[in-house]
Amino acid sequence: GPERRVWLRERFHLDLIWERVADSAAKRGGPQVGQYLAYGPDEEVARALIPKFEPKTAEHVPRAVARFGLELLSVARRLVQTKPGPWLPYIVPFGDAAFALPLAKLLATKGRRRDQRWLLRLPHHAAAGLVEALFGSAKKDHEAALRAVRYLCQLGHRPVVEAAAHAAGSGE
């Protein structure tokens, strides 16, 4: 998407000895992991650090997502499951139904327009995750999912929601 091009334009201005950054990241994790994922020159070394990527801030997240895309999906899932709000801008490129319920719950409590971006950009994934939540969630989650499904329908995505419901009902 368009955000990927913007995120890749970022530059890191410190002259670092990347081998030291990689060694530190591999041994201790921490912010050096994000630094290396975003700017480190050796992509193979960076890929080995992905399981250690646990960002506390979004400082290096956009560029890391732009560089490694779906390879960071498991990290994105973990972040959104624990605290979706700060990470929403960075999951927009990921089409994964697992994001639907955490986003629906966030919308149910805060309802900010910027939090709707993923649902609207990827309505097929959103509908699949929300329909799944409607059939197997706790009451609180069910209500949030239902509210988000209604929202998608209001915006013209009713056929997408119906297709997701049909697929869930037929076991597809």
PDB file of C-alpha atoms in Angstrom:
ATOM      1  CA  GLY A   1       0.000   0.000   0.000  1.00  0.00           C
ATOM      2  CA  PRO A   2       0.958   3.660  -0.063  1.00  0.00           C
ATOM      3  CA  GLU A   3       2.172   3.643   3.545  1.00  0.00           C
ATOM      4  CA  ARG A   4       4.916   1.152   2.633  1.00  0.00           C
ATOM      5  CA  ARG A   5       6.565   3.654   0.274  1.00  0.00           C
ATOM      6  CA  VAL A   6       6.447   6.383   2.921  1.00  0.00           C
ATOM      7  CA  TRP A   7       7.834   4.109   5.629  1.00  0.00           C
ATOM      8  CA  LEU A   8      10.744   2.985   3.430  1.00  0.00           C
ATOM      9  CA  ARG A   9      11.801   6.593   2.866  1.00  0.00           C
ATOM     10  CA  GLU A  10      12.821   6.892   6.529  1.00  0.00           C
ATOM     11  CA  ARG A  11      16.545   6.973   7.074  1.00  0.00           C
ATOM     12  CA  PHE A  12      18.591   6.194  10.160  1.00  0.00           C
ATOM     13  CA  HIS A  13      21.226   8.844  10.689  1.00  0.00           C
ATOM     14  CA  LEU A  14      23.626   7.300  13.177  1.00  0.00           C
ATOM     15  CA  ASP A  15      26.772   5.619  11.990  1.00  0.00           C
ATOM     16  CA  LEU A  16      26.530   2.304  13.771  1.00  0.00           C
ATOM     17  CA  ILE A  17      28.646  -0.772  13.706  1.00  0.00           C
ATOM     18  CA  TRP A  18      25.863  -3.077  12.613  1.00  0.00           C
ATOM     19  CA  GLU A  19      27.620  -6.248  13.756  1.00  0.00           C
ATOM     20  CA  ARG A  20      27.567  -4.921  17.325  1.00  0.00           C
ATOM     21  CA  VAL A  21      23.913  -3.952  17.045  1.00  0.00           C
ATOM     22  CA  ALA A  22      23.069  -7.441  15.749  1.00  0.00           C
ATOM     23  CA  ASP A  23      25.076  -9.142  18.519  1.00  0.00           C
ATOM     24  CA  SER A  24      23.417  -7.022  21.193  1.00  0.00           C
ATOM     25  CA  ALA A  25      19.975  -7.624  19.718  1.00  0.00           C
ATOM     26  CA  ALA A  26      20.537 -11.384  19.537  1.00  0.00           C
ATOM     27  CA  LYS A  27      21.793 -11.566  23.141  1.00  0.00           C
ATOM     28  CA  ARG A  28      19.540  -9.069  24.915  1.00  0.00           C
ATOM     29  CA  GLY A  29      16.690  -8.214  22.564  1.00  0.00           C
ATOM     30  CA  GLY A  30      15.368  -4.741  23.293  1.00  0.00           C
ATOM     31  CA  PRO A  31      15.305  -1.733  21.001  1.00  0.00           C
ATOM     32  CA  GLN A  32      18.312  -2.941  19.018  1.00  0.00           C
ATOM     33  CA  VAL A  33      16.090  -5.621  17.460  1.00  0.00           C
ATOM     34  CA  GLY A  34      13.801  -2.981  15.986  1.00  0.00           C
ATOM     35  CA  GLN A  35      16.775  -0.895  14.948  1.00  0.00           C
ATOM     36  CA  TYR A  36      18.302  -3.794  13.059  1.00  0.00           C
ATOM     37  CA  LEU A  37      15.007  -4.862  11.492  1.00  0.00           C
ATOM     38  CA  ALA A  38      14.422  -1.333  10.264  1.00  0.00           C
ATOM     39  CA  TYR A  39      17.905  -0.396   9.078  1.00  0.00           C
ATOM     40  CA  GLY A  40      20.362  -3.281   9.415  1.00  0.00           C
ATOM     41  CA  PRO A  41      22.182  -4.128   6.194  1.00  0.00           C
ATOM     42  CA  ASP A  42      22.028  -7.945   6.410  1.00  0.00           C
ATOM     43  CA  GLU A  43      18.468  -9.147   5.820  1.00  0.00           C
ATOM     44  CA  GLU A  44      19.302 -12.721   6.824  1.00  0.00           C
ATOM     45  CA  VAL A  45      20.519 -11.519  10.232  1.00  0.00           C
ATOM     46  CA  ALA A  46      17.434  -9.334  10.538  1.00  0.00           C
ATOM     47  CA  ARG A  47      15.104 -12.243   9.760  1.00  0.00           C
ATOM     48  CA  ALA A  48      16.718 -14.270  12.534  1.00  0.00           C
ATOM     49  CA  LEU A  49      15.844 -11.437  14.952  1.00  0.00           C
ATOM     50  CA  ILE A  50      12.124 -11.309  14.089  1.00  0.00           C
ATOM     51  CA  PRO A  51      11.081 -13.683  16.921  1.00  0.00           C
ATOM     52  CA  LYS A  52      12.775 -11.323  19.399  1.00  0.00           C
ATOM     53  CA  PHE A  53      10.960  -8.228  18.110  1.00  0.00           C
ATOM     54  CA  GLU A  54       8.876  -6.900  20.998  1.00  0.00           C
ATOM     55  CA  PRO A  55       8.616  -3.156  20.412  1.00  0.00           C
ATOM     56  CA  LYS A  56       7.621  -0.924  23.305  1.00  0.00           C
ATOM     57  CA  THR A  57       7.280   2.107  21.032  1.00  0.00           C
ATOM     58  CA  ALA A  58       6.521   2.496  17.344  1.00  0.00           C
ATOM     59  CA  GLU A  59       9.904   4.056  16.601  1.00  0.00           C
ATOM     60  CA  HIS A  60      11.169   1.359  14.202  1.00  0.00           C
ATOM     61  CA  VAL A  61       7.918  -0.473  13.478  1.00  0.00           C
ATOM     62  CA  PRO A  62       6.878   1.276  10.227  1.00  0.00           C
ATOM     63  CA  ARG A  63      10.157   0.676   8.454  1.00  0.00           C
ATOM     64  CA  ALA A  64      10.429  -2.897   9.763  1.00  0.00           C
ATOM     65  CA  VAL A  65       6.916  -3.640   8.482  1.00  0.00           C
ATOM     66  CA  ALA A  66       7.750  -2.029   5.146  1.00  0.00           C
ATOM     67  CA  ARG A  67      10.908  -4.135   4.804  1.00  0.00           C
ATOM     68  CA  PHE A  68       9.627  -7.505   5.982  1.00  0.00           C
ATOM     69  CA  GLY A  69       5.864  -7.363   5.493  1.00  0.00           C
ATOM     70  CA  LEU A  70       4.148 -10.673   6.175  1.00  0.00           C
ATOM     71  CA  GLU A  71       7.227 -12.020   7.892  1.00  0.00           C
ATOM     72  CA  LEU A  72       6.201  -9.781  10.804  1.00  0.00           C
ATOM     73  CA  LEU A  73       2.615 -11.051  10.887  1.00  0.00           C
ATOM     74  CA  SER A  74       3.144 -13.084  14.071  1.00  0.00           C
ATOM     75  CA  VAL A  75       4.606  -9.993  15.772  1.00  0.00           C
ATOM     76  CA  ALA A  76       1.676  -7.871  14.591  1.00  0.00           C
ATOM     77  CA  ARG A  77      -0.806 -10.447  15.902  1.00  0.00           C
ATOM     78  CA  ARG A  78       0.860 -10.485  19.306  1.00  0.00           C
ATOM     79  CA  LEU A  79       0.898  -6.684  19.547  1.00  0.00           C
ATOM     80  CA  VAL A  80      -2.725  -6.270  18.492  1.00  0.00           C
ATOM     81  CA  GLN A  81      -3.926  -9.011  20.850  1.00  0.00           C
ATOM     82  CA  THR A  82      -2.261  -7.359  23.837  1.00  0.00           C
ATOM     83  CA  LYS A  83      -2.924  -3.674  23.124  1.00  0.00           C
ATOM     84  CA  PRO A  84      -4.312  -2.825  19.682  1.00  0.00           C
ATOM     85  CA  GLY A  85      -4.570   0.965  19.844  1.00  0.00           C
ATOM     86  CA  PRO A  86      -0.964   2.053  19.308  1.00  0.00           C
ATOM     87  CA  TRP A  87      -0.303  -0.537  16.622  1.00  0.00           C
ATOM     88  CA  LEU A  88      -3.300   0.076  14.364  1.00  0.00           C
ATOM     89  CA  PRO A  89      -1.524   2.266  11.820  1.00  0.00           C
ATOM     90  CA  TYR A  90       1.038  -0.487  11.230  1.00  0.00           C
ATOM     91  CA  ILE A  91      -1.353  -3.409  10.683  1.00  0.00           C
ATOM     92  CA  VAL A  92      -3.158  -1.799   7.757  1.00  0.00           C
ATOM     93  CA  PRO A  93      -1.015  -3.750   5.247  1.00  0.00           C
ATOM     94  CA  PHE A  94      -1.874  -7.109   6.871  1.00  0.00           C
ATOM     95  CA  GLY A  95      -4.957  -8.983   5.710  1.00  0.00           C
ATOM     96  CA  ASP A  96      -5.599 -11.282   8.648  1.00  0.00           C
ATOM     97  CA  ALA A  97      -8.986 -12.104  10.145  1.00  0.00           C
ATOM     98  CA  ALA A  98      -7.326 -12.386  13.578  1.00  0.00           C
ATOM     99  CA  PHE A  99      -7.245  -8.574  13.770  1.00  0.00           C
ATOM    100  CA  ALA A 100     -11.016  -8.189  13.395  1.00  0.00           C
ATOM    101  CA  LEU A 101     -12.150  -8.888  16.963  1.00  0.00           C
ATOM    102  CA  PRO A 102      -9.487  -6.821  18.774  1.00  0.00           C
ATOM    103  CA  LEU A 103     -10.300  -3.908  16.467  1.00  0.00           C
ATOM    104  CA  ALA A 104     -14.042  -4.378  16.961  1.00  0.00           C
ATOM    105  CA  LYS A 105     -13.524  -4.293  20.733  1.00  0.00           C
ATOM    106  CA  LEU A 106     -11.434  -1.145  20.426  1.00  0.00           C
ATOM    107  CA  LEU A 107     -14.085   0.491  18.259  1.00  0.00           C
ATOM    108  CA  ALA A 108     -16.776  -0.478  20.768  1.00  0.00           C
ATOM    109  CA  THR A 109     -14.929   1.334  23.540  1.00  0.00           C
ATOM    110  CA  LYS A 110     -13.364   4.297  21.721  1.00  0.00           C
ATOM    111  CA  GLY A 111     -15.046   4.501  18.325  1.00  0.00           C
ATOM    112  CA  ARG A 112     -12.431   6.741  16.733  1.00  0.00           C
ATOM    113  CA  ARG A 113     -12.574   7.145  12.989  1.00  0.00           C
ATOM    114  CA  ARG A 114      -8.876   6.336  12.481  1.00  0.00           C
ATOM    115  CA  ASP A 115      -9.415   2.970  14.187  1.00  0.00           C
ATOM    116  CA  GLN A 116     -11.825   1.956  11.407  1.00  0.00           C
ATOM    117  CA  ARG A 117      -9.207   2.102   8.666  1.00  0.00           C
ATOM    118  CA  TRP A 118      -8.266  -1.580   8.701  1.00  0.00           C
ATOM    119  CA  LEU A 119     -11.911  -2.736   8.723  1.00  0.00           C
ATOM    120  CA  LEU A 120     -12.712  -0.581   5.720  1.00  0.00           C
ATOM    121  CA  ARG A 121      -9.582  -1.355   3.757  1.00  0.00           C
ATOM    122  CA  LEU A 122      -9.870  -5.114   4.217  1.00  0.00           C
ATOM    123  CA  PRO A 123     -13.588  -5.840   4.605  1.00  0.00           C
ATOM    124  CA  HIS A 124     -13.261  -9.503   3.514  1.00  0.00           C
ATOM    125  CA  HIS A 125     -10.776 -10.254   6.293  1.00  0.00           C
ATOM    126  CA  ALA A 126     -12.746  -8.148   8.753  1.00  0.00           C
ATOM    127  CA  ALA A 127     -15.999  -9.945   7.929  1.00  0.00           C
ATOM    128  CA  ALA A 128     -14.383 -13.376   8.239  1.00  0.00           C
ATOM    129  CA  GLY A 129     -12.956 -12.589  11.675  1.00  0.00           C
ATOM    130  CA  LEU A 130     -16.105 -10.878  12.912  1.00  0.00           C
ATOM    131  CA  VAL A 131     -18.439 -13.661  11.778  1.00  0.00           C
ATOM    132  CA  GLU A 132     -16.189 -16.180  13.510  1.00  0.00           C
ATOM    133  CA  ALA A 133     -16.394 -14.063  16.673  1.00  0.00           C
ATOM    134  CA  LEU A 134     -20.179 -13.910  16.431  1.00  0.00           C
ATOM    135  CA  PHE A 135     -20.425 -17.691  16.549  1.00  0.00           C
ATOM    136  CA  GLY A 136     -17.890 -18.438  19.247  1.00  0.00           C
ATOM    137  CA  SER A 137     -17.174 -15.548  21.559  1.00  0.00           C
ATOM    138  CA  ALA A 138     -17.994 -14.379  25.027  1.00  0.00           C
ATOM    139  CA  LYS A 139     -20.992 -12.045  25.266  1.00  0.00           C
ATOM    140  CA  LYS A 140     -18.851  -8.885  25.473  1.00  0.00           C
ATOM    141  CA  ASP A 141     -16.851  -9.928  22.400  1.00  0.00           C
ATOM    142  CA  HIS A 142     -20.041 -10.947  20.617  1.00  0.00           C
ATOM    143  CA  GLU A 143     -21.535  -7.481  21.110  1.00  0.00           C
ATOM    144  CA  ALA A 144     -18.410  -5.745  19.810  1.00  0.00           C
ATOM    145  CA  ALA A 145     -18.293  -8.042  16.766  1.00  0.00           C
ATOM    146  CA  LEU A 146     -21.991  -7.484  16.067  1.00  0.00           C
ATOM    147  CA  ARG A 147     -21.556  -3.722  16.238  1.00  0.00           C
ATOM    148  CA  ALA A 148     -18.635  -3.891  13.788  1.00  0.00           C
ATOM    149  CA  VAL A 149     -20.595  -6.176  11.424  1.00  0.00           C
ATOM    150  CA  ARG A 150     -23.461  -3.699  11.423  1.00  0.00           C
ATOM    151  CA  TYR A 151     -21.005  -0.920  10.685  1.00  0.00           C
ATOM    152  CA  LEU A 152     -19.580  -2.820   7.700  1.00  0.00           C
ATOM    153  CA  CYS A 153     -23.102  -3.467   6.400  1.00  0.00           C
ATOM    154  CA  GLN A 154     -24.009   0.210   6.735  1.00  0.00           C
ATOM    155  CA  LEU A 155     -21.024   1.092   4.576  1.00  0.00           C
ATOM    156  CA  GLY A 156     -22.096  -1.191   1.762  1.00  0.00           C
ATOM    157  CA  HIS A 157     -20.210  -4.357   2.674  1.00  0.00           C
ATOM    158  CA  ARG A 158     -23.299  -6.449   3.426  1.00  0.00           C
ATOM    159  CA  PRO A 159     -22.560  -8.912   0.547  1.00  0.00           C
ATOM    160  CA  VAL A 160     -19.071  -9.449   1.969  1.00  0.00           C
ATOM    161  CA  VAL A 161     -20.482 -10.117   5.445  1.00  0.00           C
ATOM    162  CA  GLU A 162     -23.116 -12.478   4.019  1.00  0.00           C
ATOM    163  CA  ALA A 163     -20.450 -14.366   2.069  1.00  0.00           C
ATOM    164  CA  ALA A 164     -18.351 -14.709   5.237  1.00  0.00           C
ATOM    165  CA  ALA A 165     -21.379 -15.965   7.174  1.00  0.00           C
ATOM    166  CA  HIS A 166     -22.165 -18.476   4.421  1.00  0.00           C
ATOM    167  CA  ALA A 167     -18.555 -19.688   4.371  1.00  0.00           C
ATOM    168  CA  ALA A 168     -18.544 -20.043   8.174  1.00  0.00           C
ATOM    169  CA  GLY A 169     -21.851 -21.899   8.111  1.00  0.00           C
ATOM    170  CA  SER A 170     -20.709 -24.323   5.427  1.00  0.00           C
ATOM    171  CA  GLY A 171     -17.322 -24.965   6.996  1.00  0.00           C
ATOM    172  CA  GLU A 172     -15.319 -23.418   4.133  1.00  0.00           C
TER     173      GLU A 172
END
